[in-house]
mmCIF file of C-alpha atoms in Angstrom:
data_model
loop_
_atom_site.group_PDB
_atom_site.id
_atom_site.type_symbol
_atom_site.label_atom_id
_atom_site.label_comp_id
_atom_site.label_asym_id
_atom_site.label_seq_id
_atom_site.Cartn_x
_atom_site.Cartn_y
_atom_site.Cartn_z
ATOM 1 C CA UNK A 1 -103.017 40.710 -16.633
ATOM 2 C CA UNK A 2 -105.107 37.641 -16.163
ATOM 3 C CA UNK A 3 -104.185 36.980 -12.376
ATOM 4 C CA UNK A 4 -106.183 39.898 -11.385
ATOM 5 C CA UNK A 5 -108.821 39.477 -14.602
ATOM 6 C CA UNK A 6 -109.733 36.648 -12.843
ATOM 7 C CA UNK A 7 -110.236 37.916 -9.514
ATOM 8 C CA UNK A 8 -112.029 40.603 -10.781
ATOM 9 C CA UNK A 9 -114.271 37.964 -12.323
ATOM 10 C CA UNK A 10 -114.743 35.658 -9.699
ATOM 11 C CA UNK A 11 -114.939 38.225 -6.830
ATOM 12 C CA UNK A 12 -115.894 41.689 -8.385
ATOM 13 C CA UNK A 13 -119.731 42.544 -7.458
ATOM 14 C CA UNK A 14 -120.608 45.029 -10.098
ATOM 15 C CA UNK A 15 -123.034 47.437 -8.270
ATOM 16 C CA UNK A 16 -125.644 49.904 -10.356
ATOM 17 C CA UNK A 17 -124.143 52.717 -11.255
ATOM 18 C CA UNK A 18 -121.276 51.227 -12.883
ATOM 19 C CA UNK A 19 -119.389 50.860 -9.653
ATOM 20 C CA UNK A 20 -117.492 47.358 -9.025
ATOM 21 C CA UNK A 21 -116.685 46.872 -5.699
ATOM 22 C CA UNK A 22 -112.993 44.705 -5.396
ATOM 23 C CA UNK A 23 -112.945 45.181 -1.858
ATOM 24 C CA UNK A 24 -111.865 41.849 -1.140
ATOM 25 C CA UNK A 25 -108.669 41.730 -2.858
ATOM 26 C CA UNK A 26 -107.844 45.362 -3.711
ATOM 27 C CA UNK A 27 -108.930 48.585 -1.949
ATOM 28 C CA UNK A 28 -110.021 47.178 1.538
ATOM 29 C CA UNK A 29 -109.074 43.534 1.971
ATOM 30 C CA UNK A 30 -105.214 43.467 0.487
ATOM 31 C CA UNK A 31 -104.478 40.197 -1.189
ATOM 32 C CA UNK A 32 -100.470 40.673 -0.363
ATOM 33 C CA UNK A 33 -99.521 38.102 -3.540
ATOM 34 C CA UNK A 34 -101.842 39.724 -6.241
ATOM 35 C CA UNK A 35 -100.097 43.124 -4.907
ATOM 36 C CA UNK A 36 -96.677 42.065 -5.758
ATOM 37 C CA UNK A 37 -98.142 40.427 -8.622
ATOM 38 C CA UNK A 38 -99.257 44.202 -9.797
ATOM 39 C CA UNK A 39 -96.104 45.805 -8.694
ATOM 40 C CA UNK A 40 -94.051 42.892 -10.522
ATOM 41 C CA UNK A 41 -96.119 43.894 -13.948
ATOM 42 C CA UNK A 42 -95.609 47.167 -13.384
ATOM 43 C CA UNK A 43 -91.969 47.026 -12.992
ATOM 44 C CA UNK A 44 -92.177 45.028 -16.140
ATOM 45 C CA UNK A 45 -93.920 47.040 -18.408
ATOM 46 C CA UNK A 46 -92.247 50.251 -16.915
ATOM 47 C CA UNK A 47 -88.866 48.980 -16.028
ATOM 48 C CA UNK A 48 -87.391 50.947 -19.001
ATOM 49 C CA UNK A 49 -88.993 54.306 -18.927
ATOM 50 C CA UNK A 50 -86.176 55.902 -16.606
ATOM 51 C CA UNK A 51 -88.754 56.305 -13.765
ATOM 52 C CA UNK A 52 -86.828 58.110 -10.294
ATOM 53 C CA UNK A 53 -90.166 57.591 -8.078
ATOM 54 C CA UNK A 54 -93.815 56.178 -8.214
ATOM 55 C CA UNK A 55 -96.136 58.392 -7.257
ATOM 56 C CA UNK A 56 -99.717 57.811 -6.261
ATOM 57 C CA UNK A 57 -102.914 59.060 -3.854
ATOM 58 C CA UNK A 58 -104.104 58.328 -0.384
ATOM 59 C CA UNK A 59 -105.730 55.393 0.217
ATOM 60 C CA UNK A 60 -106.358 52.989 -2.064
ATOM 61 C CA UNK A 61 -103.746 53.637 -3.962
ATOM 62 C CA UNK A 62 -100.638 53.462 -1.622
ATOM 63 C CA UNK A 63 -101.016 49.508 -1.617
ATOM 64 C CA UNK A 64 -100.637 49.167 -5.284
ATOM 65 C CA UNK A 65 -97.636 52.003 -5.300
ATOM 66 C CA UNK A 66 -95.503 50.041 -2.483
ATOM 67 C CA UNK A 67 -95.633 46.971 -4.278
ATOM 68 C CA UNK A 68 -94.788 48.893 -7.387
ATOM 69 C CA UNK A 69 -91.566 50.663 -5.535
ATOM 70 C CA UNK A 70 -90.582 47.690 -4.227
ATOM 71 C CA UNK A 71 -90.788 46.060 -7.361
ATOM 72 C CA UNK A 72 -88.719 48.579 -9.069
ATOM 73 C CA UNK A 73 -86.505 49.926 -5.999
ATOM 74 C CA UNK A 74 -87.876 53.369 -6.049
ATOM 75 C CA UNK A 75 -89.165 55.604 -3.341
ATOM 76 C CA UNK A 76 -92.620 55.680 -3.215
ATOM 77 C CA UNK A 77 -94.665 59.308 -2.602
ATOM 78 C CA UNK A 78 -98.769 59.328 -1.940
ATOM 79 C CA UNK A 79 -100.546 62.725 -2.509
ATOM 80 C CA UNK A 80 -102.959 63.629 0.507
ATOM 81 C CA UNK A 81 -106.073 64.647 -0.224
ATOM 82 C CA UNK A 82 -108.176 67.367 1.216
ATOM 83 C CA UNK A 83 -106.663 70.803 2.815
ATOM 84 C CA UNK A 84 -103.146 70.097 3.300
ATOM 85 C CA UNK A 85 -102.505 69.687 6.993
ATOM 86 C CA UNK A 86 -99.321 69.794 9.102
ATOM 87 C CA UNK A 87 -97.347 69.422 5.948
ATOM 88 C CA UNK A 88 -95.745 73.239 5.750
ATOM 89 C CA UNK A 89 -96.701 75.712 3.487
ATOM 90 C CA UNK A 90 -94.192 74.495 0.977
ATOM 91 C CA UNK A 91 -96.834 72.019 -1.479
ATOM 92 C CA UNK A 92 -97.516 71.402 -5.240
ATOM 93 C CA UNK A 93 -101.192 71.235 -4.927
ATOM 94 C CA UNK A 94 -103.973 70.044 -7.796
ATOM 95 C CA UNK A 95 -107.808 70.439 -8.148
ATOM 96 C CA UNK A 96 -109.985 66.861 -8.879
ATOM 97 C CA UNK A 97 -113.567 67.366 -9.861
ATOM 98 C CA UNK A 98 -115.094 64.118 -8.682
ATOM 99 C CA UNK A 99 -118.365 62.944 -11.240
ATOM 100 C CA UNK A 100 -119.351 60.799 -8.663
ATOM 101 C CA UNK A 101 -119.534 62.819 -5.641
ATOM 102 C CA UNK A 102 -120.082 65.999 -8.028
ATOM 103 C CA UNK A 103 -117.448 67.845 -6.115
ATOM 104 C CA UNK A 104 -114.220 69.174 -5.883
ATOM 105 C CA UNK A 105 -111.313 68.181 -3.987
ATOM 106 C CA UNK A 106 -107.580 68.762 -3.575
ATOM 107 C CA UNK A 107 -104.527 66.281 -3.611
ATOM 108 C CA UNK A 108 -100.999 67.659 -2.750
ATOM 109 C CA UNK A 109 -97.506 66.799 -1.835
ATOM 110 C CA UNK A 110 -94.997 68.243 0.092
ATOM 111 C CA UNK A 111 -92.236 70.201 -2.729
ATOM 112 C CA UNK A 112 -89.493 68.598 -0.788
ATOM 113 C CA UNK A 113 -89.918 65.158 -2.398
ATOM 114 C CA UNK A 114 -91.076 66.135 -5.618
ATOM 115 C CA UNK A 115 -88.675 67.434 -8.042
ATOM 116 C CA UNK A 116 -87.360 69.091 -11.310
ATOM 117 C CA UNK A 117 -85.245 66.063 -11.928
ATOM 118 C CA UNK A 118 -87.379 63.303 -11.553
ATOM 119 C CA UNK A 119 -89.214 60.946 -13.886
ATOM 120 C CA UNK A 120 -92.419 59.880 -12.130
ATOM 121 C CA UNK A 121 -94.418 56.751 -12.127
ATOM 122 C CA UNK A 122 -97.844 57.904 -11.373
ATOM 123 C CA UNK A 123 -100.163 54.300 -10.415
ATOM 124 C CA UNK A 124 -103.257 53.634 -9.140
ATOM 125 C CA UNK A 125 -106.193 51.655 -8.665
ATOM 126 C CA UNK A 126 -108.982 52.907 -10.887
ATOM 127 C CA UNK A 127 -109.088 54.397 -13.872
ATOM 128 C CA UNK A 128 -112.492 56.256 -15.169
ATOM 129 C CA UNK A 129 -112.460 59.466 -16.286
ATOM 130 C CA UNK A 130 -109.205 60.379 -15.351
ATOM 131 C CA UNK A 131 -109.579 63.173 -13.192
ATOM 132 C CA UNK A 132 -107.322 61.880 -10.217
ATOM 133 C CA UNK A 133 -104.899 60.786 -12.670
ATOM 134 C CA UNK A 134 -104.849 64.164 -14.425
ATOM 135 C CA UNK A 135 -104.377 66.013 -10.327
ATOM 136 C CA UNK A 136 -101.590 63.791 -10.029
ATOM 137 C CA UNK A 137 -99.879 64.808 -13.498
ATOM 138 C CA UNK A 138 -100.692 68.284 -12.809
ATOM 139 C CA UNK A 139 -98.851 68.050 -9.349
ATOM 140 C CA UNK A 140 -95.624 66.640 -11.217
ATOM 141 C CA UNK A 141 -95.943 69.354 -13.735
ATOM 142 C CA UNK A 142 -96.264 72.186 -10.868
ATOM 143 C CA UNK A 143 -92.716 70.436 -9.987
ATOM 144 C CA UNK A 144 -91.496 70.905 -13.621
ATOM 145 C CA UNK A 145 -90.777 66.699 -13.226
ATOM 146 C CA UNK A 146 -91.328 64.478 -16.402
ATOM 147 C CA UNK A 147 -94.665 61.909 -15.853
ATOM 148 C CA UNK A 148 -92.536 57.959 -17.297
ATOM 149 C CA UNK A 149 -95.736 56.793 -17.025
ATOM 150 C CA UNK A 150 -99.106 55.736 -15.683
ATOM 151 C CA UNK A 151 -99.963 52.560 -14.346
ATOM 152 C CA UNK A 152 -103.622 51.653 -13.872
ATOM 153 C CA UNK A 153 -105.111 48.376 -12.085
ATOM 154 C CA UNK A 154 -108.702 48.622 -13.193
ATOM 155 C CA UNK A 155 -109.910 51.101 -16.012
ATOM 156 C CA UNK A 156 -113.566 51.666 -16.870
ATOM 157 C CA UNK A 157 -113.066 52.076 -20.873
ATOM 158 C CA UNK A 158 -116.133 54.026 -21.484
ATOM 159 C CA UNK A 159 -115.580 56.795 -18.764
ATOM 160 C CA UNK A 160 -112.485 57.215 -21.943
ATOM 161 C CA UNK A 161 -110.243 58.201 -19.308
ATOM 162 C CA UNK A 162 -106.961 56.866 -20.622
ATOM 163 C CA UNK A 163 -108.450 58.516 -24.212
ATOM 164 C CA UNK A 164 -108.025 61.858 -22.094
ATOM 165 C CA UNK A 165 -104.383 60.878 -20.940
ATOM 166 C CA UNK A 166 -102.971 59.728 -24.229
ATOM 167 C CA UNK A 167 -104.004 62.939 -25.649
ATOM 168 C CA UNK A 168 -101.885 64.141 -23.321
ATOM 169 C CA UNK A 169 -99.017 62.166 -24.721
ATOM 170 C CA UNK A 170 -98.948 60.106 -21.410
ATOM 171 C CA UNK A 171 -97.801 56.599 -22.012
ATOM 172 C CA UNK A 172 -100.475 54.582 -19.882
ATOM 173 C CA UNK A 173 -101.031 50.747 -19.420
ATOM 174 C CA UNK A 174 -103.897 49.472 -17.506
ATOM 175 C CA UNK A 175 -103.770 45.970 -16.303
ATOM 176 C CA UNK A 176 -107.455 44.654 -16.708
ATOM 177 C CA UNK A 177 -109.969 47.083 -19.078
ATOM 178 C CA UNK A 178 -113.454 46.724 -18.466
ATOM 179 C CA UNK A 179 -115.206 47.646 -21.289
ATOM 180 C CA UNK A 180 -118.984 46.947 -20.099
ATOM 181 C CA UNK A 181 -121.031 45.193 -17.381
ATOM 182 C CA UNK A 182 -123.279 42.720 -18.914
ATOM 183 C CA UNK A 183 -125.365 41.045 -16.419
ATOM 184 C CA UNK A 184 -123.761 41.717 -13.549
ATOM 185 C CA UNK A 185 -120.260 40.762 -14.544
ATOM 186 C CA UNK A 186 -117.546 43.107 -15.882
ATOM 187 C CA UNK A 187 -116.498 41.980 -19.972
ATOM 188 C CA UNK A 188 -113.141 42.829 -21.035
ATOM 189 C CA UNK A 189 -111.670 44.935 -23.424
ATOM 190 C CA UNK J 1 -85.316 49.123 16.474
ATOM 191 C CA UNK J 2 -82.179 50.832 15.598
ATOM 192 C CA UNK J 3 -82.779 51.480 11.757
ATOM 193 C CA UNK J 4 -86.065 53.433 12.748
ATOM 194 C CA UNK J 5 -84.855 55.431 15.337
ATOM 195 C CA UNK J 6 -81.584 55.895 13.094
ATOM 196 C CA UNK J 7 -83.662 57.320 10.597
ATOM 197 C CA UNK J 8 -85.832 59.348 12.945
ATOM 198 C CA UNK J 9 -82.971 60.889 14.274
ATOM 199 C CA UNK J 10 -81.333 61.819 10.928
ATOM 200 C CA UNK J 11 -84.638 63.343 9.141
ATOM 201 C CA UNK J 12 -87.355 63.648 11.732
ATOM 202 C CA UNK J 13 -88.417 66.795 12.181
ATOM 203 C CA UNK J 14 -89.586 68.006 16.014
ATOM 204 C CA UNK J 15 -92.162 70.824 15.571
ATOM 205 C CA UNK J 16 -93.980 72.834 17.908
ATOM 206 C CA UNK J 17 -97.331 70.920 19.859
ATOM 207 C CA UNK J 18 -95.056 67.881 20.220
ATOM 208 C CA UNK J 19 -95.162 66.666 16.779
ATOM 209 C CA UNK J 20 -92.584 64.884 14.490
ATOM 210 C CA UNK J 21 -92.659 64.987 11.303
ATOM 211 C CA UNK J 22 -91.521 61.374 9.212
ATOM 212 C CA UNK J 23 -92.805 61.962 5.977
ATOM 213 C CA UNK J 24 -89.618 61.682 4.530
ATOM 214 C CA UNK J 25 -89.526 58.071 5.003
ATOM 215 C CA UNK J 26 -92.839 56.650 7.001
ATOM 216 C CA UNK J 27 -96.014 58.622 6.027
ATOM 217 C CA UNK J 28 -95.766 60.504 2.880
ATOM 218 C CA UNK J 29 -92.286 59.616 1.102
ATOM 219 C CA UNK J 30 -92.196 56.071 1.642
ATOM 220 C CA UNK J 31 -89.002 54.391 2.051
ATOM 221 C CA UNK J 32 -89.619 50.402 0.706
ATOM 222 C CA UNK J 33 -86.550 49.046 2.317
ATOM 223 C CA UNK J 34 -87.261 50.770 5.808
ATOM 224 C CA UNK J 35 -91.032 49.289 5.132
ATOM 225 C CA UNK J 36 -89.913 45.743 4.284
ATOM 226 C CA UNK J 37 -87.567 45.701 7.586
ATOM 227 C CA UNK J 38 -90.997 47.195 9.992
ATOM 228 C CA UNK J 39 -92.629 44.102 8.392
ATOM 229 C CA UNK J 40 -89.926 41.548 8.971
ATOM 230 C CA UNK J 41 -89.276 43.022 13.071
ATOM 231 C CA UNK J 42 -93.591 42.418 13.340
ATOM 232 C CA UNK J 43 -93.072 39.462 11.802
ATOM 233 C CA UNK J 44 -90.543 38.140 13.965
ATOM 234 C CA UNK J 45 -92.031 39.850 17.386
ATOM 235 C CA UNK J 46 -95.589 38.602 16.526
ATOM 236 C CA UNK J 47 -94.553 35.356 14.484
ATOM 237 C CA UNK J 48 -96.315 33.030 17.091
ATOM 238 C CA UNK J 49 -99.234 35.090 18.030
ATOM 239 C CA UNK J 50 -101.197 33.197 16.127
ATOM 240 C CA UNK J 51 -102.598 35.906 14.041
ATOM 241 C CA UNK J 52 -104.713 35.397 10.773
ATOM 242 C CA UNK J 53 -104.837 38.955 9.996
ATOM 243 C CA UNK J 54 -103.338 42.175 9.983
ATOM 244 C CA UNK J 55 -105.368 45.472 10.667
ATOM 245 C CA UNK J 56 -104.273 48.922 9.784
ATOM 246 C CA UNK J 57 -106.476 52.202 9.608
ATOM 247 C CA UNK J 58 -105.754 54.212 6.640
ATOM 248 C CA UNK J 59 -104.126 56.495 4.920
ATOM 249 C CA UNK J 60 -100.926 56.280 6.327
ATOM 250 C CA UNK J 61 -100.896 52.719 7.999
ATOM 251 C CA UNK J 62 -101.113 51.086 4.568
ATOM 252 C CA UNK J 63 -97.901 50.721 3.827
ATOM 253 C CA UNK J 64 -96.734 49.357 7.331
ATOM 254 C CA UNK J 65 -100.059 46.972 7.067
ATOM 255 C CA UNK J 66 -98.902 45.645 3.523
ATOM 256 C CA UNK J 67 -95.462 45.332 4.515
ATOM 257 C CA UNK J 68 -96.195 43.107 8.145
ATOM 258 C CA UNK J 69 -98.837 41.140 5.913
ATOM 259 C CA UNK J 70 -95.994 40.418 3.117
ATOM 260 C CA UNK J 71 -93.521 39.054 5.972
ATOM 261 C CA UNK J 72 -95.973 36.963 8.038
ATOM 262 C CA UNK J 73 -97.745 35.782 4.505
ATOM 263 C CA UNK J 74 -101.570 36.896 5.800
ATOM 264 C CA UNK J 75 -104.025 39.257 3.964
ATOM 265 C CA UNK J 76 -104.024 42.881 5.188
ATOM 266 C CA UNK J 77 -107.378 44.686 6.063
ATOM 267 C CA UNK J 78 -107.532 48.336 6.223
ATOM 268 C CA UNK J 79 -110.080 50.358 8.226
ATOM 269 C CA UNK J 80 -111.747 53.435 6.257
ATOM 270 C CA UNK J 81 -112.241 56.249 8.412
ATOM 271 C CA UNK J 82 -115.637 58.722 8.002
ATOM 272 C CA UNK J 83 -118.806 57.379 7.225
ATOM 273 C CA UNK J 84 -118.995 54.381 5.257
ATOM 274 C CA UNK J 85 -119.763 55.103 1.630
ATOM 275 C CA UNK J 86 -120.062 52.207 -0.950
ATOM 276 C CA UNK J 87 -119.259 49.408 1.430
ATOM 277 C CA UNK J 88 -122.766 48.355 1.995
ATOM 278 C CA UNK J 89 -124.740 48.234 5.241
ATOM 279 C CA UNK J 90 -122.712 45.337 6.387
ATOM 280 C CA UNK J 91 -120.126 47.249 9.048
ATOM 281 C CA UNK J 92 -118.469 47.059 11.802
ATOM 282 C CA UNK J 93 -117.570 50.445 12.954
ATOM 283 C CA UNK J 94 -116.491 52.853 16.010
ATOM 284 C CA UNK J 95 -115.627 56.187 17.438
ATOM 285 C CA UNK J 96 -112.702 57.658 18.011
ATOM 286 C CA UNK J 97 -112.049 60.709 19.687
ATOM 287 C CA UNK J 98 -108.764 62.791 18.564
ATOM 288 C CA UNK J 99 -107.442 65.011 20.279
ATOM 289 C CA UNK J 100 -105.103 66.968 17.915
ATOM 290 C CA UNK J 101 -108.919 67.470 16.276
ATOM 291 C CA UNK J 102 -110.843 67.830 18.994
ATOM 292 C CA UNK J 103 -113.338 65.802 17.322
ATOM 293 C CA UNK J 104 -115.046 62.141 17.032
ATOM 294 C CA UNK J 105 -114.554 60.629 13.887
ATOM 295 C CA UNK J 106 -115.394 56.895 12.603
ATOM 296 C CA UNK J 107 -113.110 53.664 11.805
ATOM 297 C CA UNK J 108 -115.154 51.165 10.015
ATOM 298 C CA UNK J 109 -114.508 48.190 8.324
ATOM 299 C CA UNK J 110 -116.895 45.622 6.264
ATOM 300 C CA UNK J 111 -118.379 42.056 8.141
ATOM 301 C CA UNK J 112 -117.448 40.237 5.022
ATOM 302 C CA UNK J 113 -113.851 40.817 6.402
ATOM 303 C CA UNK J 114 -113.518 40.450 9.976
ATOM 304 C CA UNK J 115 -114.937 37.414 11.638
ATOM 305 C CA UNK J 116 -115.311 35.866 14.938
ATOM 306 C CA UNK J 117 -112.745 33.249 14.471
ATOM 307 C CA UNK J 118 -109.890 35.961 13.469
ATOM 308 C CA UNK J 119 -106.932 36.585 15.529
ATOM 309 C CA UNK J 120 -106.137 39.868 14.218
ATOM 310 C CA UNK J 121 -102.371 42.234 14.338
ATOM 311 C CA UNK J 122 -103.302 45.372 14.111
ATOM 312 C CA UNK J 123 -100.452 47.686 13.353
ATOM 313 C CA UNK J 124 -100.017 51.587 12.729
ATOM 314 C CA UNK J 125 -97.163 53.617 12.228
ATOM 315 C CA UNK J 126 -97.973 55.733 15.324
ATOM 316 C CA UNK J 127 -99.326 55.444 19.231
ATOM 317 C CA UNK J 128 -100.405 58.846 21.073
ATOM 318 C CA UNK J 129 -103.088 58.695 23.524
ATOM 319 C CA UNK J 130 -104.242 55.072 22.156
ATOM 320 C CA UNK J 131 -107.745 56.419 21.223
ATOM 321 C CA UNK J 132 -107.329 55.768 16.918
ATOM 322 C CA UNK J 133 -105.576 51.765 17.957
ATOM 323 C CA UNK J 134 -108.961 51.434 20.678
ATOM 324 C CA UNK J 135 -111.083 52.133 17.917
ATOM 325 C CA UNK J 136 -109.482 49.248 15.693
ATOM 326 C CA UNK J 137 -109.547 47.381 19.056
ATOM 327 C CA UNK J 138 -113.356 47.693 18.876
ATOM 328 C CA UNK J 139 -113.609 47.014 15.713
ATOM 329 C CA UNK J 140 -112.070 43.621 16.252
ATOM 330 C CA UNK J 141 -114.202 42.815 19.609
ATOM 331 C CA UNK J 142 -117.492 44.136 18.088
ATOM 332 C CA UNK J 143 -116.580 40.954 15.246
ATOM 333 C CA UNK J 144 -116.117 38.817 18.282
ATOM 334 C CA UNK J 145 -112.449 38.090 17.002
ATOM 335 C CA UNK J 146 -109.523 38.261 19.253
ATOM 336 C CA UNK J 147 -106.419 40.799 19.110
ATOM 337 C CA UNK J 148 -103.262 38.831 18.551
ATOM 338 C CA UNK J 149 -100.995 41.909 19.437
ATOM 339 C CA UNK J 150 -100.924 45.631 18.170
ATOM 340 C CA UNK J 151 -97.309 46.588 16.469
ATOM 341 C CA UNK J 152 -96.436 50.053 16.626
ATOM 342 C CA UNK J 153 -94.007 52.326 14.567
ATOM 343 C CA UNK J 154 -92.968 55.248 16.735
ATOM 344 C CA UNK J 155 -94.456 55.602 20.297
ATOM 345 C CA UNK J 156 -94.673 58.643 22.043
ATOM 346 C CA UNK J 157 -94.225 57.558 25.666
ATOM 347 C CA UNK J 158 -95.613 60.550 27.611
ATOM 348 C CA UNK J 159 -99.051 60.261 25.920
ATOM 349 C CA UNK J 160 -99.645 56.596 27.396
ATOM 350 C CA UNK J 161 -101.134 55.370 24.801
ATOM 351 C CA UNK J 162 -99.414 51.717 25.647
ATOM 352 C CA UNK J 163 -100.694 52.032 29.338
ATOM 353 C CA UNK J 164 -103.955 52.390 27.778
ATOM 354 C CA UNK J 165 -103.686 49.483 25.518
ATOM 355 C CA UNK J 166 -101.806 46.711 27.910
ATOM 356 C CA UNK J 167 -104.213 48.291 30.966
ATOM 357 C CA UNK J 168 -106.857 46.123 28.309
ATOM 358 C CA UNK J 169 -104.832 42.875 28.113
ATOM 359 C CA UNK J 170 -103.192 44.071 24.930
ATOM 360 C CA UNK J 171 -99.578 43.361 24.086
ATOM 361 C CA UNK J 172 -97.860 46.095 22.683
ATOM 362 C CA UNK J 173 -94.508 46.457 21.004
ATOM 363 C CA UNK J 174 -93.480 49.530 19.332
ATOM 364 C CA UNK J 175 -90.432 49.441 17.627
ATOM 365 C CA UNK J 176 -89.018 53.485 18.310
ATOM 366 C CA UNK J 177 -90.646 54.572 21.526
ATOM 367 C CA UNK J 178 -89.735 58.289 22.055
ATOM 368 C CA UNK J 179 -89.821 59.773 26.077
ATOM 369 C CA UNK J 180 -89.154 63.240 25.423
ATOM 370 C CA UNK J 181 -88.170 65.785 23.014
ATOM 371 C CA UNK J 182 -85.169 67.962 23.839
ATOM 372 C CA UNK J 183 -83.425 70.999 22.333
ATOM 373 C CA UNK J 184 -85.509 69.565 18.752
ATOM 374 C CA UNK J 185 -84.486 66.281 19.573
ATOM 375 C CA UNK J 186 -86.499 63.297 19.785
ATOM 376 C CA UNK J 187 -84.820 61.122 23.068
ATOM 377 C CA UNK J 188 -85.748 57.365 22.897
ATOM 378 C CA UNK J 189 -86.195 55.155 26.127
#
């Protein structure tokens, strides 16, 4: 998707570590027009995969889901992370090992608005070695619900997680791939 | 606003400690259409505020932050809570104390993003005692910008949050302000 290609390369700050911050457009400042921009490709590229709900994960990736509901008319769901809290007892739940904080966490929903019947749109804003993706399938799979797809803003290539989800059999699209950094500024796949 | 307090008299859920429960439609299921018509009421309540911003705190005042910036055509910022990781040194933060915790935790947001000549919204889907909407408050003060207005989902009355808030100058509107529950039942004013 070049729109946010571009952004990426005008405004990403690639940090070491292989972080790049988009902070200005995508996970802290909200640039309202590349969101509906996102949710518009999404809708496009996933408009035919029988998808019931989009489902995504507290914070960053709630902006990116809305404008992907919207786009498509669907409810939108965001896992919590963390101990569930005030929910009820009645939760899919999912381990995430995080590489980068070398950790475990969990991400859950409430069972209520996750179900047998539905075809789920999982989306978010990174991709890199798929672990939060893979909590998310897991928590549609603890519903006995079919993952349409996965939608990815930003995927690292090399951390090979959309390798680890096509495995899987998961049908995923991500809308810019980074393949490297090469002084300081991300190259595409 | 009668389609919010429709809906929070159809599915909320009153439960003991004087808590509702929305997450069918406002902070875990996310209703788009319900979202899109917060946005537009903001939008039309604080259409000549002036505002060059809208401020939310996350997790679960993204999607009424995206939707208010969408209808008044501004970029959204959202305000990470906990200690700033990965956003550099350059922060604005502060405390706030909750008292369903009993604990201080921290709203921050990044310079970069907030600056004195800002008028800012800040909106979040709910108002208590006021102390989580001070702390965006302070964010906006300690960046020397000025708060256009603060636009509130659901209200609950007896907790004065919005005596707090328009004690400091503030104007308030919240769009379901609830005075009491009774027999499970949330009673509006």
């Amino acid at each position: 998707m070049e729109m946010l290609k571009q952004r990426i390369r005008e405004e990403g700050q690639v940090l070491p570590g292989d972080i790049i911050k988009v902070d200005g457009f995508l996970n802290h400042q909200i640039d309202v027009e590349l969101m509906d921009a996102i949710g518009g490709e999404f809708a496009r590229l996933f408009g035919d995969s029988g998808a019931t709900r989009v489902l995504t994960v507290e914070a960053s990736g709630i902006a990116i889901g809305l404008a992907t509901a919207r786009a498509l008319g669907l409810p939108l769901l965001f896992a919590k992370k963390g101990m569930a809290k005030n929910i009820g007892q009645n939760i899919y739940s999912a381990d995430v090992y995080s590489y980068t904080r070398g950790a475990t966490y969990g991400v859950y929903v409430s069972q209520k608005y996750l179900h047998a019947e539905d075809r789920v749109l999982i989306v978010d804003d990174f991709l890199a070695n798929g672990q939060a993706c893979m909590g998310l399938v897991q928590l549609c799979r603890n519903a006995g619900a079919e993952v349409a797809g996965i939608g990815i803003a930003i995927e690292k290539k090399w951390q090979r997680g959309s390798e680890l989800l096509r495995r899987e059999g998961l049908p995923v699209h991500s809308l810019a791939v980074i393949e490297r950094f090469e002084n300081g500024e991300a190259i595409f796949a």
